Coordinates of C-alpha atoms in Angstrom, one line a residue:
M1 CA 14.4 -43.2 -5.1
V2 CA 16.5 -40.1 -5.8
K3 CA 13.6 -38.6 -7.7
L4 CA 11.2 -39.1 -4.7
V5 CA 13.7 -37.6 -2.3
L6 CA 14.3 -34.6 -4.4
I7 CA 10.5 -34.0 -4.8
G8 CA 10.1 -34.3 -1.0
I9 CA 13.0 -31.8 -0.4
Y10 CA 11.4 -29.5 -3.0
L11 CA 8.0 -29.5 -1.3
L12 CA 9.4 -29.0 2.2
G13 CA 11.9 -26.4 1.1
T14 CA 9.4 -24.2 -0.7
N15 CA 6.7 -24.5 1.9
R16 CA 8.6 -23.2 4.9
L17 CA 5.6 -22.2 7.1
L18 CA 4.0 -25.7 6.9
A19 CA 4.9 -26.7 10.5
E20 CA 3.6 -23.4 11.8
R21 CA 0.3 -23.8 10.0
V22 CA -0.1 -27.4 11.4
A23 CA 0.5 -26.2 14.9
H24 CA -1.9 -23.4 14.4
I25 CA -4.7 -25.7 13.3
G26 CA -4.1 -28.1 16.1
L27 CA -5.8 -31.4 16.8
Q28 CA -9.3 -30.8 15.3
P29 CA -11.3 -31.9 12.3
G30 CA -9.8 -29.1 10.2
L31 CA -6.4 -30.8 10.4
A32 CA -7.9 -33.9 8.6
V33 CA -9.1 -31.6 5.8
F34 CA -5.7 -29.9 5.6
A35 CA -4.0 -33.3 5.4
A36 CA -6.4 -34.5 2.8
V37 CA -5.7 -31.5 0.5
W38 CA -1.9 -32.0 1.0
L39 CA -2.2 -35.7 0.1
L40 CA -4.2 -34.8 -3.0
C41 CA -1.5 -32.3 -4.0
I42 CA 1.4 -34.8 -3.4
V43 CA -0.3 -37.6 -5.3
S44 CA -1.2 -35.3 -8.2
M45 CA 2.4 -34.1 -8.4
L46 CA 3.8 -37.6 -8.3
V47 CA 1.6 -38.8 -11.0
L48 CA 2.8 -35.9 -13.2
A49 CA 6.4 -36.5 -12.3
F50 CA 6.4 -40.1 -13.3
H51 CA 4.4 -39.6 -16.5
A52 CA 6.2 -40.2 -19.8
R53 CA 4.8 -37.2 -21.7
A54 CA 7.6 -34.6 -21.5
V55 CA 5.5 -31.6 -22.7
T56 CA 2.9 -32.1 -19.9
R57 CA 5.7 -32.3 -17.3
L58 CA 7.5 -29.3 -18.5
V59 CA 4.3 -27.1 -18.7
W60 CA 3.2 -28.0 -15.2
S61 CA 6.7 -27.9 -13.7
A62 CA 7.0 -24.3 -15.1
I63 CA 3.7 -23.4 -13.4
F64 CA 4.9 -25.0 -10.1
F65 CA 8.2 -23.0 -10.5
L66 CA 6.4 -19.7 -10.7
G67 CA 4.0 -20.6 -7.8
S68 CA 6.7 -21.8 -5.4
T69 CA 9.0 -18.9 -6.2
F70 CA 6.2 -16.5 -5.5
T71 CA 5.2 -18.2 -2.3
L72 CA 8.6 -18.8 -0.9
A73 CA 9.9 -15.3 -1.7
H74 CA 6.9 -13.9 0.0
A75 CA 7.4 -16.1 3.1
L76 CA 11.1 -15.2 3.3
I77 CA 10.5 -11.5 3.1
V78 CA 7.4 -11.0 5.3
S79 CA 7.4 -14.2 7.4
R80 CA 3.8 -14.7 6.6
H81 CA 1.7 -17.0 4.4
L82 CA 0.7 -15.7 0.9
G83 CA -3.1 -15.4 0.9
L84 CA -5.5 -14.5 -1.8
L85 CA -5.7 -10.8 -0.9
E86 CA -1.9 -10.5 -0.8
F87 CA -1.7 -12.3 -4.1
E88 CA -4.2 -9.9 -5.7
Q89 CA -2.3 -6.9 -4.2
L90 CA 1.0 -8.1 -5.6
L91 CA -0.5 -8.6 -9.0
G92 CA -1.5 -5.0 -9.0
L93 CA 2.2 -4.1 -8.6
I94 CA 3.4 -6.4 -11.4
G95 CA 4.3 -3.3 -13.5
F96 CA 7.0 -2.5 -11.0
A97 CA 8.4 -6.0 -10.7
S98 CA 11.8 -4.7 -12.0
N99 CA 12.0 -2.7 -8.8
L100 CA 12.8 -5.9 -6.9
K101 CA 16.3 -5.9 -8.5
G102 CA 18.7 -5.5 -5.6
F103 CA 15.9 -5.0 -3.2
H104 CA 15.3 -8.5 -1.8
D105 CA 18.0 -10.3 -3.9
T106 CA 18.8 -12.9 -1.3
Q107 CA 15.3 -14.0 -0.7
V108 CA 14.3 -14.0 -4.4
L109 CA 17.4 -15.9 -5.5
Q110 CA 16.9 -18.4 -2.7
A111 CA 13.3 -18.9 -3.8
V112 CA 14.4 -19.3 -7.5
A113 CA 17.0 -21.9 -6.5
W114 CA 14.6 -24.0 -4.5
S115 CA 11.9 -23.8 -7.2
A116 CA 14.5 -24.8 -9.9
L117 CA 15.1 -27.9 -7.9
G118 CA 11.4 -28.8 -8.4
V119 CA 11.7 -28.5 -12.2
I120 CA 14.7 -30.8 -12.2
A121 CA 13.1 -33.3 -9.8
I122 CA 9.9 -33.5 -11.7
N123 CA 11.6 -34.0 -15.1
L124 CA 14.2 -36.5 -13.9
P125 CA 13.8 -40.1 -15.0
P126 CA 12.4 -42.7 -14.5
W127 CA 9.0 -42.2 -16.2
L128 CA 6.3 -44.8 -16.3
A129 CA 4.0 -45.6 -19.1
P130 CA 0.3 -45.5 -18.2
P131 CA -1.5 -48.8 -17.8
N132 CA -3.4 -50.3 -20.7
S133 CA -5.8 -52.3 -18.7
A134 CA -9.0 -50.8 -17.3
S135 CA -8.7 -49.7 -13.7
L136 CA -9.5 -46.7 -11.4
L137 CA -5.9 -45.5 -11.9
R138 CA -6.0 -45.5 -15.7
W139 CA -7.6 -42.0 -16.2
P140 CA -5.4 -40.0 -13.9
Q141 CA -2.3 -41.8 -15.2
R142 CA -3.3 -41.1 -18.8
N143 CA -4.3 -37.5 -18.0
P144 CA -1.8 -36.1 -15.5
G145 CA -2.2 -32.6 -16.8
L146 CA -6.0 -32.5 -16.1
L147 CA -5.4 -34.2 -12.8
Q148 CA -3.5 -31.1 -11.5
F149 CA -6.7 -29.2 -11.7
L150 CA -8.2 -31.3 -9.0
P151 CA -6.2 -29.9 -6.0
I152 CA -6.5 -26.4 -7.6
L153 CA -10.3 -26.8 -7.6
A154 CA -10.3 -28.1 -4.0
I155 CA -8.3 -25.1 -2.8
G156 CA -10.5 -22.8 -4.8
A157 CA -13.6 -24.3 -3.2
I158 CA -12.1 -23.8 0.3
L159 CA -11.3 -20.1 -0.6
Y160 CA -14.9 -19.6 -1.7
L161 CA -16.4 -21.3 1.4
R162 CA -14.1 -19.5 3.8
G163 CA -14.5 -16.0 2.4
G164 CA -11.2 -15.9 0.6
E165 CA -9.3 -17.5 3.4
G166 CA -8.3 -21.0 4.5
S167 CA -5.5 -21.6 2.0
N168 CA -2.6 -20.9 4.4
G169 CA -0.1 -23.8 4.5
F170 CA -1.3 -25.6 1.3
P171 CA 1.5 -26.2 -1.2
G172 CA 2.5 -23.0 -2.9
Q173 CA 2.7 -24.9 -6.2
Y174 CA -1.1 -25.2 -6.2
N175 CA -2.1 -22.3 -4.0
T176 CA -1.1 -19.6 -6.5
A177 CA -2.8 -21.4 -9.4
A178 CA -6.0 -21.6 -7.2
F179 CA -5.6 -17.8 -6.5
A180 CA -5.3 -17.0 -10.2
G181 CA -8.3 -19.2 -11.0
V182 CA -10.5 -17.7 -8.3
L183 CA -9.6 -14.1 -9.4
S184 CA -10.1 -15.0 -13.1
A185 CA -13.5 -16.5 -12.4
E186 CA -14.6 -13.6 -10.4
K187 CA -13.6 -11.2 -13.1
L188 CA -15.4 -13.2 -15.8
L189 CA -18.6 -13.5 -13.7
A190 CA -18.6 -10.0 -12.4
P191 CA -21.3 -7.6 -13.7
P192 CA -20.2 -4.6 -15.7
A193 CA -18.8 -1.7 -13.7
P194 CA -21.5 0.9 -12.9
E195 CA -21.4 4.3 -14.3
R196 CA -20.0 7.1 -12.1
E197 CA -22.5 9.4 -10.7
D198 CA -22.6 13.1 -11.4
I199 CA -21.6 15.6 -8.7
A200 CA -24.2 15.7 -5.9
L201 CA -23.7 19.2 -4.4
A202 CA -24.8 22.6 -5.6
H203 CA -22.2 25.3 -5.9
L204 CA -23.0 28.5 -4.0
G205 CA -21.6 30.7 -6.7
Q206 CA -18.5 32.0 -5.0
R207 CA -15.0 30.5 -4.6
P208 CA -13.6 31.2 -1.1
F209 CA -10.0 30.6 -2.5
R210 CA -8.3 31.3 -5.7
H211 CA -6.0 28.3 -5.3
I212 CA -6.7 25.1 -3.4
V213 CA -4.0 22.4 -3.0
L214 CA -3.9 18.9 -1.6
V215 CA -0.4 17.7 -0.9
M216 CA -0.2 14.0 -0.5
D217 CA 3.2 13.1 0.9
E218 CA 4.5 9.6 0.6
S219 CA 5.1 7.4 3.7
V220 CA 5.4 10.2 6.2
R221 CA 4.4 9.1 9.7
G222 CA 2.4 11.6 11.7
D223 CA 4.1 10.9 15.0
Y224 CA 7.6 11.4 13.6
V225 CA 7.3 15.0 12.5
D226 CA 7.8 18.3 14.4
L227 CA 4.1 19.2 13.9
N228 CA 3.2 16.6 16.5
V229 CA 6.3 15.8 18.7
E230 CA 8.9 18.1 20.1
D231 CA 11.9 16.0 18.8
G232 CA 10.2 15.3 15.5
V233 CA 11.6 15.8 12.1
E234 CA 11.6 19.4 10.9
T235 CA 9.0 19.9 8.2
G236 CA 9.6 23.6 7.6
L237 CA 5.9 24.3 8.4
R238 CA 6.1 25.5 12.0
P239 CA 7.6 28.9 11.1
L240 CA 4.4 29.7 9.3
G241 CA 2.9 30.5 12.7
P242 CA -0.7 31.6 12.6
A243 CA -0.9 30.5 8.9
L244 CA -0.5 26.9 10.0
F245 CA -3.5 24.9 11.4
N246 CA -2.3 21.6 12.7
F247 CA -5.0 18.9 13.2
G248 CA -2.5 16.6 14.9
V249 CA -1.9 12.9 14.1
A250 CA -4.6 11.6 11.7
A251 CA -5.6 8.2 10.4
S252 CA -5.1 7.3 6.8
S253 CA -7.9 5.6 4.9
A254 CA -5.7 2.6 4.2
N255 CA -2.1 1.5 4.8
C256 CA -1.2 1.2 1.1
S257 CA -0.6 4.0 -1.4
S258 CA -3.0 2.9 -4.1
T259 CA -6.0 2.4 -1.9
S260 CA -5.3 5.5 0.2
N261 CA -4.9 7.8 -2.8
A262 CA -7.9 6.5 -4.6
S263 CA -10.0 6.7 -1.5
V264 CA -9.2 10.4 -1.1
R265 CA -9.7 11.2 -4.8
Y266 CA -13.2 9.6 -4.9
G267 CA -14.4 10.6 -1.4
V268 CA -15.2 7.1 -0.2
T269 CA -17.1 6.7 3.1
R270 CA -16.5 4.1 5.8
D271 CA -19.7 2.2 5.4
S272 CA -19.7 1.8 1.6
Y273 CA -16.1 2.5 0.5
L274 CA -16.0 -0.2 -2.2
K275 CA -19.2 1.0 -3.8
D276 CA -18.1 4.6 -3.5
L277 CA -14.8 3.8 -5.2
Q278 CA -16.8 2.7 -8.2
I279 CA -19.5 5.3 -8.5
N280 CA -18.4 8.5 -6.8
P281 CA -17.2 11.4 -9.0
S282 CA -13.6 12.4 -8.5
F283 CA -12.7 15.7 -6.8
W284 CA -11.4 16.8 -10.3
R285 CA -15.0 16.9 -11.5
Y286 CA -16.1 19.0 -8.6
A287 CA -13.2 21.3 -9.1
S288 CA -13.9 21.8 -12.8
R289 CA -17.6 22.5 -12.2
A290 CA -16.6 25.1 -9.6
G291 CA -14.4 26.9 -12.2
Y292 CA -11.0 25.7 -11.1
R293 CA -8.3 24.6 -13.5
T294 CA -7.3 21.1 -12.4
V295 CA -3.5 20.3 -12.1
Y296 CA -1.9 17.0 -11.1
I297 CA 1.8 17.1 -10.1
D298 CA 3.4 13.6 -9.8
A299 CA 6.9 13.4 -8.4
Q300 CA 6.8 9.6 -8.2
R301 CA 6.4 8.3 -11.7
N302 CA 7.5 9.4 -15.2
D303 CA 6.9 8.9 -18.9
G304 CA 3.1 8.9 -18.5
K305 CA 3.0 5.9 -16.1
L306 CA -0.2 5.8 -14.0
Q307 CA -0.5 4.6 -10.4
N308 CA -2.9 4.4 -7.5
F309 CA -5.8 3.2 -9.7
M310 CA -5.7 6.3 -11.9
D311 CA -6.8 5.4 -15.4
K312 CA -7.1 7.2 -18.8
R313 CA -10.7 8.3 -18.0
E314 CA -9.6 10.1 -14.9
V315 CA -6.6 11.6 -16.7
G316 CA -9.1 13.1 -19.1
E317 CA -10.6 15.1 -16.2
I318 CA -7.3 16.8 -15.5
D319 CA -6.3 19.9 -17.3
E320 CA -2.6 19.8 -16.6
F321 CA -0.9 16.4 -16.0
V322 CA 2.7 17.0 -15.0
Q323 CA 5.3 14.5 -14.0
V324 CA 8.7 15.3 -12.6
G325 CA 10.9 13.6 -15.2
T326 CA 14.0 11.4 -15.0
A327 CA 16.2 14.4 -15.5
Y328 CA 15.8 14.9 -11.7
A329 CA 17.5 12.7 -9.2
P330 CA 15.4 11.3 -6.3
D331 CA 16.7 13.9 -3.9
A332 CA 15.7 16.7 -6.3
K333 CA 12.2 15.5 -7.3
D334 CA 10.3 17.1 -4.4
I335 CA 12.3 20.3 -4.9
Q336 CA 11.1 20.4 -8.5
A337 CA 7.6 19.5 -7.5
G338 CA 7.6 22.5 -5.1
R339 CA 8.7 24.8 -7.9
L340 CA 6.0 23.5 -10.2
L341 CA 3.4 24.1 -7.6
N342 CA 4.8 27.5 -6.9
S343 CA 4.4 28.5 -10.6
V344 CA 0.7 27.4 -10.4
L345 CA 0.1 29.4 -7.2
L346 CA 1.5 32.6 -8.7
R347 CA -1.0 32.5 -11.6
D348 CA -4.2 34.6 -11.6
R349 CA -6.4 31.8 -12.8
P350 CA -8.1 29.8 -10.1
S351 CA -6.7 26.3 -9.7
F352 CA -7.1 23.0 -7.8
T353 CA -3.8 21.1 -7.6
Y354 CA -3.2 17.6 -6.3
V355 CA 0.5 16.8 -5.6
N356 CA 1.9 13.3 -5.2
K357 CA 5.2 14.0 -3.5
M358 CA 8.2 11.7 -3.9
G359 CA 8.3 11.7 -0.1
C360 CA 10.0 8.8 1.7
H361 CA 8.9 5.4 0.4
F362 CA 11.6 2.9 1.1
P363 CA 14.4 2.8 0.3
Y364 CA 15.2 6.1 2.2
E365 CA 18.8 6.5 1.2
G366 CA 19.5 8.3 -2.0
K367 CA 16.6 10.6 -1.5
Y368 CA 18.6 13.3 0.4
P369 CA 22.1 14.6 -0.2
T370 CA 24.8 13.1 2.0
A371 CA 25.8 16.7 3.0
N372 CA 22.4 17.1 4.6
T373 CA 22.6 14.1 6.9
L374 CA 21.1 15.2 10.2
Y375 CA 20.7 11.8 11.9
S376 CA 23.3 9.0 11.9
P377 CA 24.3 6.2 11.6
T378 CA 22.3 5.5 8.5
M379 CA 21.6 2.6 6.1
P380 CA 24.1 2.0 3.2
R381 CA 23.6 4.6 0.5
T382 CA 23.0 2.4 -2.6
F383 CA 19.7 3.8 -4.1
L384 CA 20.0 4.5 -7.8
S385 CA 16.5 4.8 -9.2
K386 CA 14.6 7.7 -10.5
E387 CA 11.3 6.5 -9.1
A388 CA 9.8 6.5 -5.7
D389 CA 9.9 2.8 -4.8
D390 CA 12.6 1.1 -6.9
G391 CA 14.7 -0.8 -4.3
T392 CA 18.0 -1.0 -6.2
G393 CA 20.7 -2.2 -3.8
Y394 CA 18.6 -1.7 -0.7
R395 CA 17.8 -4.1 2.2
L396 CA 15.3 -3.5 4.9
A397 CA 16.1 -3.7 8.6
E398 CA 16.3 -7.2 10.1
N399 CA 17.3 -6.4 13.7
A400 CA 17.4 -3.6 16.2
E401 CA 20.7 -2.1 15.0
Q402 CA 19.5 -2.0 11.4
R403 CA 16.2 -0.6 12.5
W404 CA 17.9 2.3 14.2
R405 CA 19.9 3.0 11.1
Q406 CA 16.7 2.7 9.0
V407 CA 14.9 5.2 11.3
N408 CA 17.7 7.7 10.9
S409 CA 17.8 7.3 7.1
Y410 CA 14.0 7.8 7.1
R411 CA 14.2 11.0 9.2
N412 CA 16.9 12.4 7.0
C413 CA 14.7 11.7 4.0
V414 CA 11.6 13.3 5.5
A415 CA 13.5 16.4 6.7
W416 CA 15.1 17.0 3.3
N417 CA 12.1 16.4 1.1
T418 CA 9.4 18.1 3.2
R419 CA 11.4 21.2 4.0
G420 CA 12.7 21.6 0.5
F421 CA 9.3 21.1 -1.1
F422 CA 7.5 23.7 1.1
R423 CA 10.3 26.2 0.8
E424 CA 10.0 26.2 -3.0
A425 CA 6.2 25.9 -3.1
L426 CA 5.4 28.8 -0.8
A427 CA 8.0 31.3 -2.1
N428 CA 6.2 34.7 -2.6
V429 CA 2.8 33.0 -2.5
D430 CA -0.2 35.1 -1.3
L431 CA -1.6 32.8 1.3
S432 CA -4.6 35.0 1.9
D433 CA -6.1 33.6 -1.3
T434 CA -4.6 30.1 -1.1
L435 CA -5.3 27.1 1.0
I436 CA -3.1 24.0 1.2
L437 CA -4.1 20.7 2.9
Y438 CA -1.1 18.5 3.8
T439 CA -1.3 14.8 4.7
A440 CA 0.4 11.6 3.7
D441 CA -0.9 8.4 2.1
H442 CA 0.1 6.1 5.0
G443 CA 2.7 5.8 7.8
Q444 CA 5.4 3.3 8.4
N445 CA 6.1 0.2 10.6
F446 CA 9.6 0.0 11.8
H447 CA 9.0 -3.2 13.8
E448 CA 10.2 -1.5 17.0
D449 CA 8.6 -4.4 18.9
G450 CA 10.8 -6.9 17.2
S451 CA 8.0 -8.4 15.2
P452 CA 9.0 -10.7 12.3
G453 CA 9.1 -9.5 8.7
E454 CA 10.5 -6.5 7.0
Q455 CA 7.2 -5.0 5.7
T456 CA 6.9 -1.2 6.4
H457 CA 3.3 -0.8 5.2
C458 CA 0.6 -2.5 3.1
T459 CA 0.3 -5.2 5.7
P460 CA -3.0 -7.1 5.2
G461 CA -5.1 -8.2 8.2
R462 CA -3.9 -7.0 11.6
A463 CA -1.5 -4.1 11.0
S464 CA 0.8 -1.9 13.2
A465 CA -0.7 1.4 14.3
G466 CA 2.2 3.2 12.8
E467 CA 1.2 2.2 9.3
G468 CA -1.9 4.4 9.6
R469 CA -0.5 7.4 11.4
V470 CA -0.2 10.5 9.1
P471 CA 0.0 14.2 9.5
M472 CA -3.0 16.5 8.8
A473 CA -2.5 20.3 8.5
A474 CA -4.0 23.3 6.7
I475 CA -2.1 26.4 5.5
T476 CA -3.7 29.7 4.7
R477 CA -3.8 33.4 5.8
N478 CA -7.4 33.9 4.6
A479 CA -9.0 36.3 7.1
E480 CA -12.5 34.7 6.9
L481 CA -11.6 31.0 7.1
S482 CA -8.6 31.2 9.5
P483 CA -10.7 31.6 12.7
L484 CA -12.8 28.6 11.7
L485 CA -9.8 26.5 10.9
R486 CA -8.1 27.5 14.2
D487 CA -11.2 26.4 16.2
A488 CA -11.6 23.3 14.2
S489 CA -7.9 22.2 14.6
R490 CA -8.2 22.6 18.3
R491 CA -11.6 20.9 18.6
N492 CA -10.6 18.0 16.3
Q493 CA -7.0 17.6 17.4
D494 CA -6.0 13.9 16.7
K495 CA -9.5 13.1 15.5
T496 CA -9.2 13.5 11.8
T497 CA -8.9 10.9 9.0
H498 CA -8.5 10.8 5.3
F499 CA -12.3 10.3 5.0
N500 CA -12.7 14.0 6.0
V501 CA -10.4 15.4 3.2
Y502 CA -12.8 15.1 0.2
P503 CA -15.8 16.8 1.8
T504 CA -13.4 19.5 3.1
L505 CA -12.1 20.2 -0.4
L506 CA -15.6 20.5 -1.7
T507 CA -16.5 23.0 1.0
L508 CA -13.4 25.0 0.2
M509 CA -14.3 25.0 -3.5
G510 CA -17.6 26.8 -2.6
Y511 CA -20.1 23.9 -2.6
G512 CA -23.0 23.9 -0.2
P513 CA -23.5 21.3 2.6
P514 CA -24.8 17.9 1.5
S515 CA -28.4 16.9 2.2
A516 CA -29.2 14.4 5.0
Q517 CA -29.6 11.7 2.4
A518 CA -26.2 12.4 0.6
N519 CA -23.4 9.9 1.2
F520 CA -20.6 12.1 2.6
E521 CA -18.3 12.0 5.6
P522 CA -18.1 15.2 7.7
D523 CA -15.5 17.8 6.8
L524 CA -12.6 19.0 9.0
M525 CA -14.7 22.0 10.2
A526 CA -17.4 19.7 11.8
T527 CA -17.2 18.4 15.3
L528 CA -15.6 15.0 14.8
P529 CA -16.1 11.9 17.0
E530 CA -13.2 10.5 19.0
D531 CA -13.7 6.9 18.0
R532 CA -13.0 7.1 14.2
R533 CA -9.2 7.0 14.3
A534 CA -8.8 3.8 12.2
F535 CA -7.5 2.7 8.8
L536 CA -8.2 -0.2 6.5
S537 CA -5.6 -2.9 6.1
T538 CA -7.8 -5.5 4.4
Y539 CA -9.4 -3.2 1.8
F540 CA -10.8 -5.4 -1.0
V541 CA -13.0 -8.1 0.4
R542 CA -15.1 -10.8 -1.2
F543 CA -17.2 -13.9 -0.5
G544 CA -18.7 -12.2 2.6
R545 CA -15.4 -11.5 4.3
D546 CA -15.4 -8.4 6.5
P547 CA -12.8 -5.6 6.0
V548 CA -10.1 -5.2 8.7
W549 CA -9.9 -1.9 10.5
N550 CA -6.9 -1.0 12.7
S551 CA -6.8 1.7 15.4
I552 CA -3.9 4.2 15.2
G553 CA -3.9 4.1 19.0
R554 CA -5.5 5.8 22.0
P555 CA -4.8 9.5 22.4
A556 CA -2.1 8.9 25.0
Q557 CA -0.3 6.6 22.5
L558 CA -0.4 8.8 19.4
R559 CA 3.0 10.4 20.0
D560 CA 5.0 7.5 21.3
G561 CA 6.4 6.1 18.1
L562 CA 9.4 8.4 17.6
Q563 CA 10.0 8.4 21.4
Q564 CA 10.3 4.7 21.4
A565 CA 12.8 4.8 18.5
L566 CA 14.9 7.5 20.2
A567 CA 14.9 5.5 23.4
D568 CA 16.5 2.5 21.7
D569 CA 20.1 3.6 22.5
D570 CA 21.1 0.1 23.4
R571 CA 19.6 -1.3 20.1
R572 CA 17.2 -3.4 22.1
P573 CA 13.8 -4.5 20.7
L574 CA 11.1 -2.1 21.7
A575 CA 7.5 -2.3 22.8
G576 CA 5.8 -1.0 19.6
D577 CA 2.2 -0.2 18.6
T578 CA -0.1 -2.9 17.3
G579 CA -3.3 -1.9 15.7
T580 CA -6.5 -3.7 16.5
A581 CA -8.6 -5.2 13.8
G582 CA -12.3 -4.9 14.0
A583 CA -15.5 -3.7 12.4
A584 CA -15.8 -0.3 10.7
P585 CA -15.5 2.5 13.3

């Protein structure tokens, strides 16, 4: 009896969103299917728990421990079911699992404790010997290990039939195993990756600029900086005056660093972005063909670690691969990255440089000196890592008071890292022969509307508009291109996206316009439509599922994010922005 009670408590305690899922399904035939899968899972687990073979129980209880820990921790942190796409996304970040230390300690420890209860309950006596007589129950009781695959296959079949969805609310003990099975089968059955195509444009023979730079900031929200709002965080760019061409608030390609950065590097298009990501040549190859020395400055990782879907093949296309090492504290990494860029821009040899700034990925504290605190009160200052997103000792905001502190910490981080970077990068640089494009990989969601969860970006499905709002600006004093950029920045104010960056870089490198049949988005100098301000939140899709696009808001809404935060003097929940999911714009 005690064993049954403990197993019941374990199942209910590790599947916290079960009641919500049942209410969502409602009284319809789908509820019967849902109940049938749950019953199959319960029966399979009970057969295992009462089986006498210790090795089988221990192996599967360990699998259940991992699955329920994963599922419960995810539910406690983001208040949302763990789906196949989220599971795949988290697997891609497994190399940075140590970053969870001190970040979501309470939730992870709680999930571990509940999952440990399951290990104990399943392995408690009594155990029953399987029957010797022939009966329908003989096979499952003699083969409890194989029986566990039955609910896993049932959930996998639902995932396949529902386009990767339909698993919400099923026991996390079996859900994660089904996710792993589906992803493994897909990888085994997938055809070989196609070869990347050669560059598709002809070079016109002249380079308009000696140096071209793309600065990709980290987690900088376009409607929080002084480029776009009067009370915005100072970036250090406005004093450039006529050398600055501000395109306003732009839409990122996606709301997660890896997909956004890769999309820009490979010039994906809206209509075929997954195919483009596999076959398009990188902008490094275009730069090399145009006679530029390729330089990558990474202020986020060190010791040769790669990120954002960069692999050894791509590294082979880069002439200078430079990472800001651990000798520099987080609040000094962007300063050093600026100095490294400056040294490149002072050379005579033509170069194309891509900079991944340290920027302001959470946690925000520890990435600016306390003496440079411009906005207060702030979050506790407990960040100790040397990388961009190690959350040591940090907790995200859970209420309006903490959100206000979080926004202040974020603004301090943006101010310090952006101003310091550009101050060092632009020192004594001849901008008449240099062009710099500045944007960020994605924005941030501060849950100003009081929405549940603590996730600031990478939200799958419907996502907050703030996650896709980024800055977009060009810097140069080139006499020939400046008038064109000035007209383009006015004409395309608040209309640009990451999808326009790659073709712009190729134009600036001296390549001719693409043919009508070529697969390119328009560049920043073209006349851009007003209905393309959208970013992807469900990026990798399968089984016929459609991607999810989210609007960054109507023109009148694009600058209200910071204003809403500043208006929260009474620490009340605010009316925030919510993106709308839909078809590709």
